[in-house]
mmCIF file of C-alpha atoms in Angstrom:
data_model
loop_
_atom_site.group_PDB
_atom_site.id
_atom_site.type_symbol
_atom_site.label_atom_id
_atom_site.label_comp_id
_atom_site.label_asym_id
_atom_site.label_seq_id
_atom_site.Cartn_x
_atom_site.Cartn_y
_atom_site.Cartn_z
ATOM 1 C CA MET A 170 39.014 20.566 48.637
ATOM 2 C CA THR A 171 35.531 19.310 49.530
ATOM 3 C CA GLU A 172 33.445 18.595 46.457
ATOM 4 C CA MET A 173 30.447 20.854 45.879
ATOM 5 C CA LEU A 174 27.313 20.252 43.883
ATOM 6 C CA ARG A 175 27.710 23.736 42.451
ATOM 7 C CA ALA A 176 30.874 25.670 43.251
ATOM 8 C CA PRO A 177 30.623 29.491 43.271
ATOM 9 C CA ALA A 178 32.426 31.263 40.461
ATOM 10 C CA GLU A 179 35.397 32.289 42.642
ATOM 11 C CA VAL A 180 36.030 28.623 43.475
ATOM 12 C CA LYS A 181 35.258 27.217 40.052
ATOM 13 C CA TYR A 182 37.562 29.678 38.296
ATOM 14 C CA ALA A 183 40.075 30.167 41.110
ATOM 15 C CA GLU A 184 43.067 29.314 38.934
ATOM 16 C CA GLU A 185 42.102 31.891 36.298
ATOM 17 C CA LEU A 186 41.437 34.543 38.933
ATOM 18 C CA ASP A 187 44.795 33.870 40.611
ATOM 19 C CA TRP A 188 46.598 34.214 37.293
ATOM 20 C CA LEU A 189 44.789 37.399 36.318
ATOM 21 C CA GLU A 190 45.582 38.902 39.712
ATOM 22 C CA SER A 191 49.277 38.015 39.331
ATOM 23 C CA VAL A 192 49.636 39.815 35.980
ATOM 24 C CA ASP A 193 47.260 42.698 36.700
ATOM 25 C CA ASP A 194 49.097 46.016 36.825
ATOM 26 C CA GLY A 195 46.078 48.240 36.192
ATOM 27 C CA PRO A 196 44.570 50.676 38.719
ATOM 28 C CA LYS A 197 42.110 49.007 41.088
ATOM 29 C CA PRO A 198 39.228 50.950 42.662
ATOM 30 C CA PHE A 199 38.943 50.643 46.440
ATOM 31 C CA SER A 200 39.640 47.093 47.647
ATOM 32 C CA TRP A 201 39.036 45.411 44.292
ATOM 33 C CA ARG A 202 41.054 42.277 43.650
ATOM 34 C CA LEU A 203 41.204 42.960 39.904
ATOM 35 C CA SER A 204 41.287 46.122 37.816
ATOM 36 C CA PRO A 205 38.175 46.936 35.745
ATOM 37 C CA ARG A 206 39.946 45.777 32.567
ATOM 38 C CA MET A 207 40.746 42.398 34.094
ATOM 39 C CA VAL A 208 37.217 42.051 35.463
ATOM 40 C CA ARG A 209 35.910 42.486 31.930
ATOM 41 C CA LEU A 210 38.433 39.953 30.616
ATOM 42 C CA PHE A 211 37.373 37.430 33.239
ATOM 43 C CA VAL A 212 33.681 37.769 32.351
ATOM 44 C CA LEU A 213 33.861 38.036 28.564
ATOM 45 C CA GLY A 214 37.056 36.125 27.873
ATOM 46 C CA SER A 215 40.281 37.266 26.268
ATOM 47 C CA GLU A 216 41.017 38.198 22.672
ATOM 48 C CA ARG A 217 44.305 38.129 20.797
ATOM 49 C CA ALA A 218 44.500 41.941 20.976
ATOM 50 C CA ASP A 219 44.604 41.752 24.785
ATOM 51 C CA GLY A 220 48.169 40.441 24.580
ATOM 52 C CA LEU A 221 47.892 37.888 27.386
ATOM 53 C CA ASP A 222 50.154 34.855 27.663
ATOM 54 C CA ARG A 223 47.173 32.551 28.060
ATOM 55 C CA GLU A 224 43.574 32.358 26.980
ATOM 56 C CA ILE A 225 40.803 33.333 29.373
ATOM 57 C CA SER A 226 37.568 31.523 28.607
ATOM 58 C CA PRO A 227 34.349 33.528 28.087
ATOM 59 C CA LYS A 228 31.796 32.868 30.807
ATOM 60 C CA TRP A 229 28.975 35.257 29.940
ATOM 61 C CA PHE A 230 27.820 35.835 26.376
ATOM 62 C CA GLY A 231 26.368 39.230 25.682
ATOM 63 C CA ASP A 232 27.114 42.744 24.545
ATOM 64 C CA ARG A 233 30.399 44.091 25.912
ATOM 65 C CA SER A 234 28.763 47.441 26.699
ATOM 66 C CA PHE A 235 26.485 45.820 29.313
ATOM 67 C CA VAL A 236 29.475 44.400 31.176
ATOM 68 C CA GLU A 237 31.508 47.598 30.923
ATOM 69 C CA ARG A 238 28.633 49.748 32.208
ATOM 70 C CA SER A 239 28.096 47.312 35.079
ATOM 71 C CA ILE A 240 31.773 47.504 36.058
ATOM 72 C CA VAL A 241 31.836 51.295 35.860
ATOM 73 C CA THR A 242 28.729 51.478 38.060
ATOM 74 C CA LEU A 243 30.324 49.274 40.724
ATOM 75 C CA ALA A 244 33.411 51.508 40.700
ATOM 76 C CA SER A 245 31.150 54.431 41.656
ATOM 77 C CA ASP A 246 29.092 54.814 44.821
ATOM 78 C CA ARG A 247 25.859 53.660 43.191
ATOM 79 C CA GLY A 248 24.246 50.254 43.266
ATOM 80 C CA LEU A 249 23.846 48.152 40.126
ATOM 81 C CA LEU A 250 20.454 46.790 39.075
ATOM 82 C CA LEU A 251 20.452 44.123 36.360
ATOM 83 C CA ILE A 252 16.964 43.890 34.924
ATOM 84 C CA GLY A 253 15.576 41.644 32.196
ATOM 85 C CA ASP A 254 13.383 38.696 31.321
ATOM 86 C CA PRO A 255 13.837 35.331 33.076
ATOM 87 C CA GLY A 256 16.777 33.293 31.838
ATOM 88 C CA THR A 257 18.821 36.168 30.408
ATOM 89 C CA GLY A 258 21.811 35.493 32.671
ATOM 90 C CA LYS A 259 21.361 38.322 35.179
ATOM 91 C CA SER A 260 22.226 36.266 38.246
ATOM 92 C CA TRP A 261 25.171 34.597 36.512
ATOM 93 C CA LEU A 262 26.588 37.977 35.478
ATOM 94 C CA ALA A 263 26.129 39.275 39.044
ATOM 95 C CA GLU A 264 27.962 36.237 40.408
ATOM 96 C CA LEU A 265 30.843 36.616 37.952
ATOM 97 C CA LEU A 266 31.246 40.317 38.732
ATOM 98 C CA ALA A 267 31.246 39.709 42.497
ATOM 99 C CA ALA A 268 33.735 36.854 42.109
ATOM 100 C CA ALA A 269 36.131 38.932 40.026
ATOM 101 C CA ILE A 270 35.911 42.072 42.153
ATOM 102 C CA SER A 271 35.735 40.601 45.669
ATOM 103 C CA ARG A 272 36.557 36.894 45.289
ATOM 104 C CA ASN A 273 33.304 36.271 47.141
ATOM 105 C CA SER A 274 29.963 35.940 45.341
ATOM 106 C CA THR A 275 28.097 34.205 48.174
ATOM 107 C CA LEU A 276 26.898 37.234 50.152
ATOM 108 C CA VAL A 277 23.395 36.946 48.714
ATOM 109 C CA VAL A 278 19.909 37.901 49.875
ATOM 110 C CA GLN A 279 17.062 36.233 48.001
ATOM 111 C CA GLY A 280 14.101 38.537 47.598
ATOM 112 C CA THR A 281 10.698 36.972 48.307
ATOM 113 C CA ALA A 282 7.408 38.035 49.832
ATOM 114 C CA GLY A 283 8.796 36.674 53.115
ATOM 115 C CA THR A 284 12.051 38.653 53.061
ATOM 116 C CA THR A 285 12.218 41.004 56.051
ATOM 117 C CA GLU A 286 14.363 43.930 57.139
ATOM 118 C CA ASP A 287 16.382 41.500 59.286
ATOM 119 C CA HIS A 288 17.528 39.712 56.144
ATOM 120 C CA ILE A 289 19.304 42.815 54.868
ATOM 121 C CA LYS A 290 20.419 44.255 58.223
ATOM 122 C CA TYR A 291 20.859 41.941 61.207
ATOM 123 C CA SER A 292 19.132 39.595 63.619
ATOM 124 C CA TRP A 293 19.998 38.136 67.034
ATOM 125 C CA ASN A 294 21.222 34.814 68.371
ATOM 126 C CA VAL A 295 18.418 34.342 70.898
ATOM 127 C CA SER A 296 20.277 31.894 73.153
ATOM 128 C CA MET A 297 23.309 34.209 73.402
ATOM 129 C CA VAL A 298 21.085 37.210 74.087
ATOM 130 C CA ILE A 299 19.371 35.329 76.948
ATOM 131 C CA ALA A 300 22.710 34.219 78.360
ATOM 132 C CA LYS A 301 24.794 37.377 77.927
ATOM 133 C CA GLY A 302 22.541 40.124 76.643
ATOM 134 C CA GLN A 303 22.627 41.998 73.372
ATOM 135 C CA SER A 304 26.097 42.689 72.040
ATOM 136 C CA ARG A 305 27.985 42.626 68.754
ATOM 137 C CA ALA A 306 28.930 39.030 69.593
ATOM 138 C CA SER A 307 25.263 37.972 69.815
ATOM 139 C CA MET A 308 24.300 39.791 66.633
ATOM 140 C CA ILE A 309 23.879 37.870 63.363
ATOM 141 C CA PRO A 310 24.837 40.160 60.474
ATOM 142 C CA SER A 311 23.020 39.794 57.187
ATOM 143 C CA PRO A 312 24.974 39.059 53.995
ATOM 144 C CA ILE A 313 24.568 42.747 53.077
ATOM 145 C CA MET A 314 25.954 43.915 56.437
ATOM 146 C CA THR A 315 28.855 41.471 56.099
ATOM 147 C CA ALA A 316 29.597 42.930 52.667
ATOM 148 C CA MET A 317 29.551 46.427 54.192
ATOM 149 C CA GLU A 318 31.981 45.465 56.950
ATOM 150 C CA LYS A 319 34.391 43.758 54.538
ATOM 151 C CA GLY A 320 34.146 46.327 51.752
ATOM 152 C CA VAL A 321 33.027 43.800 49.140
ATOM 153 C CA ILE A 322 30.081 43.199 46.818
ATOM 154 C CA GLY A 323 26.720 42.122 48.247
ATOM 155 C CA ARG A 324 23.995 40.687 46.036
ATOM 156 C CA PHE A 325 20.203 41.013 46.189
ATOM 157 C CA GLU A 326 18.309 38.595 43.957
ATOM 158 C CA GLU A 327 14.773 39.348 42.713
ATOM 159 C CA LEU A 328 14.552 42.779 44.335
ATOM 160 C CA THR A 329 11.033 43.480 43.078
ATOM 161 C CA ARG A 330 9.696 40.386 44.863
ATOM 162 C CA SER A 331 10.480 41.872 48.280
ATOM 163 C CA THR A 332 8.047 44.189 50.056
ATOM 164 C CA SER A 333 8.211 47.979 50.155
ATOM 165 C CA ASP A 334 9.458 47.906 53.794
ATOM 166 C CA VAL A 335 12.505 45.901 52.754
ATOM 167 C CA GLN A 336 13.106 48.146 49.765
ATOM 168 C CA ASP A 337 12.880 51.233 52.002
ATOM 169 C CA ALA A 338 15.500 49.761 54.352
ATOM 170 C CA LEU A 339 17.785 49.264 51.371
ATOM 171 C CA ILE A 340 17.489 52.958 50.468
ATOM 172 C CA SER A 341 19.248 54.035 53.663
ATOM 173 C CA ILE A 342 22.036 51.494 53.146
ATOM 174 C CA LEU A 343 22.657 52.681 49.594
ATOM 175 C CA SER A 344 22.499 56.378 50.450
ATOM 176 C CA GLU A 345 23.959 56.633 53.976
ATOM 177 C CA LYS A 346 26.354 53.667 53.657
ATOM 178 C CA TYR A 347 25.864 52.620 57.272
ATOM 179 C CA VAL A 348 23.473 50.627 59.447
ATOM 180 C CA SER A 349 22.613 51.747 62.965
ATOM 181 C CA ILE A 350 21.961 49.224 65.742
ATOM 182 C CA PRO A 351 19.684 51.007 68.236
ATOM 183 C CA GLU A 352 19.666 48.007 70.620
ATOM 184 C CA LEU A 353 23.313 48.668 71.485
ATOM 185 C CA GLU A 354 24.689 51.615 73.438
ATOM 186 C CA ASP A 355 28.290 51.349 72.224
ATOM 187 C CA ASP A 356 29.674 50.254 68.882
ATOM 188 C CA ASN A 357 26.185 50.691 67.485
ATOM 189 C CA ILE A 358 26.928 51.736 63.914
ATOM 190 C CA VAL A 359 28.295 49.576 61.116
ATOM 191 C CA PHE A 360 29.917 51.706 58.437
ATOM 192 C CA ALA A 361 30.425 50.452 54.905
ATOM 193 C CA GLN A 362 34.079 50.040 53.996
ATOM 194 C CA PRO A 363 35.485 51.231 50.644
ATOM 195 C CA GLY A 364 34.652 48.717 47.932
ATOM 196 C CA PHE A 365 31.159 47.945 49.208
ATOM 197 C CA SER A 366 28.382 47.952 46.648
ATOM 198 C CA ILE A 367 25.216 46.022 45.859
ATOM 199 C CA ILE A 368 24.327 44.145 42.680
ATOM 200 C CA ALA A 369 20.584 43.574 42.526
ATOM 201 C CA THR A 370 18.589 41.675 39.922
ATOM 202 C CA ALA A 371 14.971 42.173 38.924
ATOM 203 C CA ASN A 372 12.673 40.286 36.611
ATOM 204 C CA SER A 373 11.066 42.614 34.063
ATOM 205 C CA ARG A 374 8.008 40.324 34.086
ATOM 206 C CA ASP A 375 7.460 41.102 37.770
ATOM 207 C CA ARG A 376 6.208 44.628 37.131
ATOM 208 C CA GLY A 377 3.352 45.334 39.467
ATOM 209 C CA VAL A 378 4.464 42.798 42.088
ATOM 210 C CA ASN A 379 6.364 45.312 44.224
ATOM 211 C CA ASP A 380 7.393 48.191 42.001
ATOM 212 C CA LEU A 381 10.545 50.042 42.996
ATOM 213 C CA SER A 382 10.030 53.463 44.499
ATOM 214 C CA SER A 383 11.499 56.513 42.779
ATOM 215 C CA ALA A 384 13.866 56.972 45.731
ATOM 216 C CA LEU A 385 15.266 53.459 45.374
ATOM 217 C CA LYS A 386 15.537 53.741 41.589
ATOM 218 C CA ARG A 387 17.732 56.820 42.033
ATOM 219 C CA ARG A 388 20.188 54.766 44.098
ATOM 220 C CA PHE A 389 20.717 52.279 41.276
ATOM 221 C CA ASN A 390 22.162 52.401 37.816
ATOM 222 C CA PHE A 391 19.971 50.237 35.576
ATOM 223 C CA VAL A 392 21.512 47.820 33.080
ATOM 224 C CA ARG A 393 18.883 46.072 30.982
ATOM 225 C CA ILE A 394 19.870 42.593 29.824
ATOM 226 C CA PRO A 395 17.947 41.703 26.639
ATOM 227 C CA VAL A 396 16.828 38.255 25.564
ATOM 228 C CA VAL A 397 19.424 36.629 23.312
ATOM 229 C CA THR A 398 17.918 36.388 19.833
ATOM 230 C CA ASN A 399 21.071 35.949 17.773
ATOM 231 C CA LYS A 400 21.291 32.240 16.931
ATOM 232 C CA LYS A 401 25.081 32.203 16.909
ATOM 233 C CA SER A 402 25.318 33.772 20.368
ATOM 234 C CA GLU A 403 22.583 31.540 21.731
ATOM 235 C CA ALA A 404 24.312 28.454 20.317
ATOM 236 C CA GLU A 405 27.543 29.510 22.085
ATOM 237 C CA ILE A 406 25.709 29.845 25.406
ATOM 238 C CA VAL A 407 23.975 26.489 25.062
ATOM 239 C CA ARG A 408 27.229 24.724 24.060
ATOM 240 C CA PHE A 409 29.099 26.342 26.956
ATOM 241 C CA ARG A 410 26.515 25.303 29.540
ATOM 242 C CA THR A 411 26.111 21.837 28.047
ATOM 243 C CA THR A 412 29.859 21.226 28.167
ATOM 244 C CA GLU A 413 29.818 22.167 31.847
ATOM 245 C CA LEU A 414 26.903 19.794 32.441
ATOM 246 C CA LEU A 415 28.653 16.871 30.750
ATOM 247 C CA ARG A 416 31.828 17.539 32.695
ATOM 248 C CA ARG A 417 30.003 17.798 36.030
ATOM 249 C CA HIS A 418 28.127 14.539 35.487
ATOM 250 C CA GLN A 419 31.167 12.873 33.892
ATOM 251 C CA ILE A 420 29.062 12.014 30.866
ATOM 252 C CA ASP A 421 30.712 11.105 27.587
ATOM 253 C CA LEU A 422 28.017 12.023 25.082
ATOM 254 C CA ASP A 423 28.163 14.127 21.928
ATOM 255 C CA VAL A 424 25.449 16.650 21.110
ATOM 256 C CA PRO A 425 25.030 16.406 17.322
ATOM 257 C CA PRO A 426 25.145 19.895 15.738
ATOM 258 C CA ASN A 427 22.012 19.180 13.694
ATOM 259 C CA LEU A 428 20.011 18.452 16.875
ATOM 260 C CA LEU A 429 21.280 21.651 18.467
ATOM 261 C CA ASP A 430 20.112 23.498 15.345
ATOM 262 C CA ILE A 431 16.675 21.895 15.670
ATOM 263 C CA LEU A 432 16.448 22.987 19.315
ATOM 264 C CA LEU A 433 17.478 26.561 18.466
ATOM 265 C CA GLN A 434 15.050 26.724 15.549
ATOM 266 C CA SER A 435 12.169 25.353 17.625
ATOM 267 C CA PHE A 436 12.633 28.003 20.309
ATOM 268 C CA ALA A 437 12.933 30.710 17.645
ATOM 269 C CA ASP A 438 9.668 29.523 16.054
ATOM 270 C CA LEU A 439 7.844 29.406 19.386
ATOM 271 C CA ARG A 440 9.103 32.893 20.323
ATOM 272 C CA ALA A 441 7.854 34.247 16.999
ATOM 273 C CA ALA A 442 4.462 32.644 17.620
ATOM 274 C CA ALA A 443 4.323 34.156 21.106
ATOM 275 C CA ALA A 444 5.211 37.591 19.745
ATOM 276 C CA SER A 445 2.336 37.456 17.252
ATOM 277 C CA ALA A 446 -0.201 36.084 19.754
ATOM 278 C CA THR A 447 -3.109 38.365 20.618
ATOM 279 C CA SER A 448 -3.795 37.003 24.104
ATOM 280 C CA ASP A 449 -2.008 35.221 26.941
ATOM 281 C CA ASP A 450 -3.989 32.059 26.225
ATOM 282 C CA GLU A 451 -2.204 31.850 22.874
ATOM 283 C CA LYS A 452 1.251 32.091 24.498
ATOM 284 C CA LEU A 453 3.157 29.375 26.313
ATOM 285 C CA GLU A 454 3.570 30.050 30.014
ATOM 286 C CA SER A 455 7.308 29.480 29.530
ATOM 287 C CA ALA A 456 9.451 32.566 28.881
ATOM 288 C CA LEU A 457 11.251 30.529 26.177
ATOM 289 C CA SER A 458 14.563 31.802 27.523
ATOM 290 C CA THR A 459 18.021 30.516 26.770
ATOM 291 C CA ALA A 460 18.103 29.054 30.293
ATOM 292 C CA GLU A 461 14.990 27.001 29.537
ATOM 293 C CA GLN A 462 16.562 25.870 26.285
ATOM 294 C CA ILE A 463 19.567 24.621 28.268
ATOM 295 C CA GLY A 464 17.174 22.864 30.642
ATOM 296 C CA VAL A 465 15.488 21.031 27.748
ATOM 297 C CA LEU A 466 18.854 19.870 26.425
ATOM 298 C CA GLU A 467 20.016 18.843 29.914
ATOM 299 C CA ASP A 468 16.866 16.781 30.420
ATOM 300 C CA ALA A 469 17.350 15.060 27.044
ATOM 301 C CA ILE A 470 21.025 14.320 27.708
ATOM 302 C CA LEU A 471 20.366 12.802 31.126
ATOM 303 C CA HIS A 472 17.448 10.775 29.802
ATOM 304 C CA SER A 473 19.614 9.450 26.963
ATOM 305 C CA THR A 474 22.394 8.577 29.414
ATOM 306 C CA PHE A 475 20.300 6.834 32.051
ATOM 307 C CA PHE A 476 17.484 5.311 29.989
ATOM 308 C CA GLY A 477 18.759 5.312 26.406
ATOM 309 C CA ASP A 478 21.753 4.025 24.514
ATOM 310 C CA ARG A 479 24.006 6.963 25.519
ATOM 311 C CA SER A 480 23.401 8.800 22.267
ATOM 312 C CA LEU A 481 21.143 11.824 21.937
ATOM 313 C CA LYS A 482 18.267 11.243 19.535
ATOM 314 C CA ALA A 483 15.733 13.609 18.002
ATOM 315 C CA GLU A 484 12.801 11.746 19.584
ATOM 316 C CA THR A 485 14.256 12.203 23.066
ATOM 317 C CA LEU A 486 14.925 15.905 22.441
ATOM 318 C CA ALA A 487 11.355 16.420 21.258
ATOM 319 C CA GLY A 488 9.945 14.634 24.308
ATOM 320 C CA SER A 489 12.056 16.783 26.635
ATOM 321 C CA LEU A 490 10.956 19.966 24.880
ATOM 322 C CA VAL A 491 7.261 19.098 25.137
ATOM 323 C CA GLY A 492 7.598 17.902 28.748
ATOM 324 C CA SER A 493 9.463 21.042 29.798
ATOM 325 C CA LEU A 494 7.216 23.586 28.069
ATOM 326 C CA ALA A 495 3.768 22.039 28.623
ATOM 327 C CA ARG A 496 3.070 23.549 32.036
ATOM 328 C CA ARG A 497 -0.605 24.368 31.643
ATOM 329 C CA SER A 498 -3.145 21.834 30.533
ATOM 330 C CA PRO A 499 -4.822 22.133 28.115
ATOM 331 C CA GLU A 500 -3.572 25.588 27.006
ATOM 332 C CA ASP A 501 0.136 24.852 26.542
ATOM 333 C CA LEU A 502 -0.526 21.438 25.026
ATOM 334 C CA ALA A 503 -2.854 23.028 22.472
ATOM 335 C CA ILE A 504 -0.202 25.592 21.522
ATOM 336 C CA LEU A 505 2.478 22.913 21.161
ATOM 337 C CA ASN A 506 0.148 20.673 19.173
ATOM 338 C CA LYS A 507 -0.578 23.553 16.797
ATOM 339 C CA TYR A 508 3.146 24.208 16.412
ATOM 340 C CA TRP A 509 3.900 20.551 15.754
ATOM 341 C CA HIS A 510 1.226 20.253 13.059
ATOM 342 C CA GLY A 511 1.669 23.687 11.530
ATOM 343 C CA VAL A 512 5.468 24.062 11.571
ATOM 344 C CA VAL A 513 7.316 20.858 12.470
ATOM 345 C CA GLU A 514 5.314 18.606 10.145
ATOM 346 C CA PRO A 515 5.863 20.727 6.989
ATOM 347 C CA ARG A 516 9.517 21.236 7.901
ATOM 348 C CA SER A 517 10.068 17.501 8.343
ATOM 349 C CA LYS A 518 8.739 16.923 4.804
ATOM 350 C CA GLU A 519 10.778 19.722 3.254
ATOM 351 C CA ASP A 520 14.081 19.481 5.152
ATOM 352 C CA GLY A 521 14.196 15.813 6.164
ATOM 353 C CA GLY A 522 17.236 14.950 8.271
ATOM 354 C CA GLU A 523 16.359 14.622 11.951
ATOM 355 C CA TRP A 524 13.108 16.581 11.627
ATOM 356 C CA PRO A 525 10.848 13.521 10.937
ATOM 357 C CA ALA A 526 12.119 11.787 14.092
ATOM 358 C CA PHE A 527 11.687 15.053 16.022
ATOM 359 C CA LEU A 528 8.133 15.281 14.665
ATOM 360 C CA GLU A 529 7.280 11.756 15.796
ATOM 361 C CA GLY A 530 8.837 12.193 19.231
ATOM 362 C CA GLY A 531 6.854 15.380 19.834
ATOM 363 C CA ARG A 532 3.617 13.797 18.693
ATOM 364 C CA GLN A 533 4.049 10.918 21.103
ATOM 365 C CA ALA A 534 4.888 13.239 23.996
ATOM 366 C CA ILE A 535 1.837 15.445 23.320
ATOM 367 C CA ALA A 536 -0.448 12.391 23.055
ATOM 368 C CA THR A 537 0.902 11.020 26.350
ATOM 369 C CA LEU A 538 0.276 14.304 28.196
ATOM 370 C CA SER A 539 -3.148 14.973 26.624
#
């Protein structure tokens, strides 16, 4: 198999999906490859009570009810909208669900201000149209239309970033379950096959960009994905993603548990400060999500591997944290400097351990960027 920089979930976990499919004797809605129970097992991982002959690794860490409601929605004729703050794992959950249900998570439309109706319906191969005229052969179906024709899951990322015209076009697809092609005289309707549905994601911070109409909201079941605040759960997510990173880069480097604790505590402190802030100027521009926490750790690991002694140190972690979160100058730097003096410095005196080195590394990074 050709190596990929980032394999989709159905490729990455093909062996697990094959095994689950071979032992799955549960009822499957429509053309689903796995039953709802097995879809949940694939996403959340197996437990001893499931009675399986092998362990299925957890891939998404969150409340079981969110996953179960998402699966039930996709088994109905409604679309699924995953909504939440940046970095809460919405896109990853959508990919896992599509992979488990359809064995294809790549039928994706990315919502932007430049997304047009063609991106969710169809366009034309201009050279073929000039040579042979408009026909089904010269038509380029969108990922959503392809999902309709195959009876599988289509995905729409960042729905609220697309314009109202695009959202209106999606209403007819979700309600009528077909797309008409007025340019053709014959074979001019594409009907959705059983099993077709759409998983959309939306950033809760994008309110006011392109708000969803009431008509489109009625076509979706909403599942709100909250920010992970439980330290144990967040630590599991960070460890899981970091292990994948090390494996992908073939890096042999241990992440000391005490440094992971420092990273988790720092983000918790900064989130608390943001929650108590009275204005946006007193908040970091960063959402302080789990995904950004993983990014800080990834940056520190790679820096330690390429430019250090292949061991992760507190100074390097602090420099990565400051470099990743200081996006506005001078506002973010002032907030981080206040945190370093007001929280990290006292903690380094009281707790010791790696905190003094973390304090010094952060100070140097802030001074360099100031």
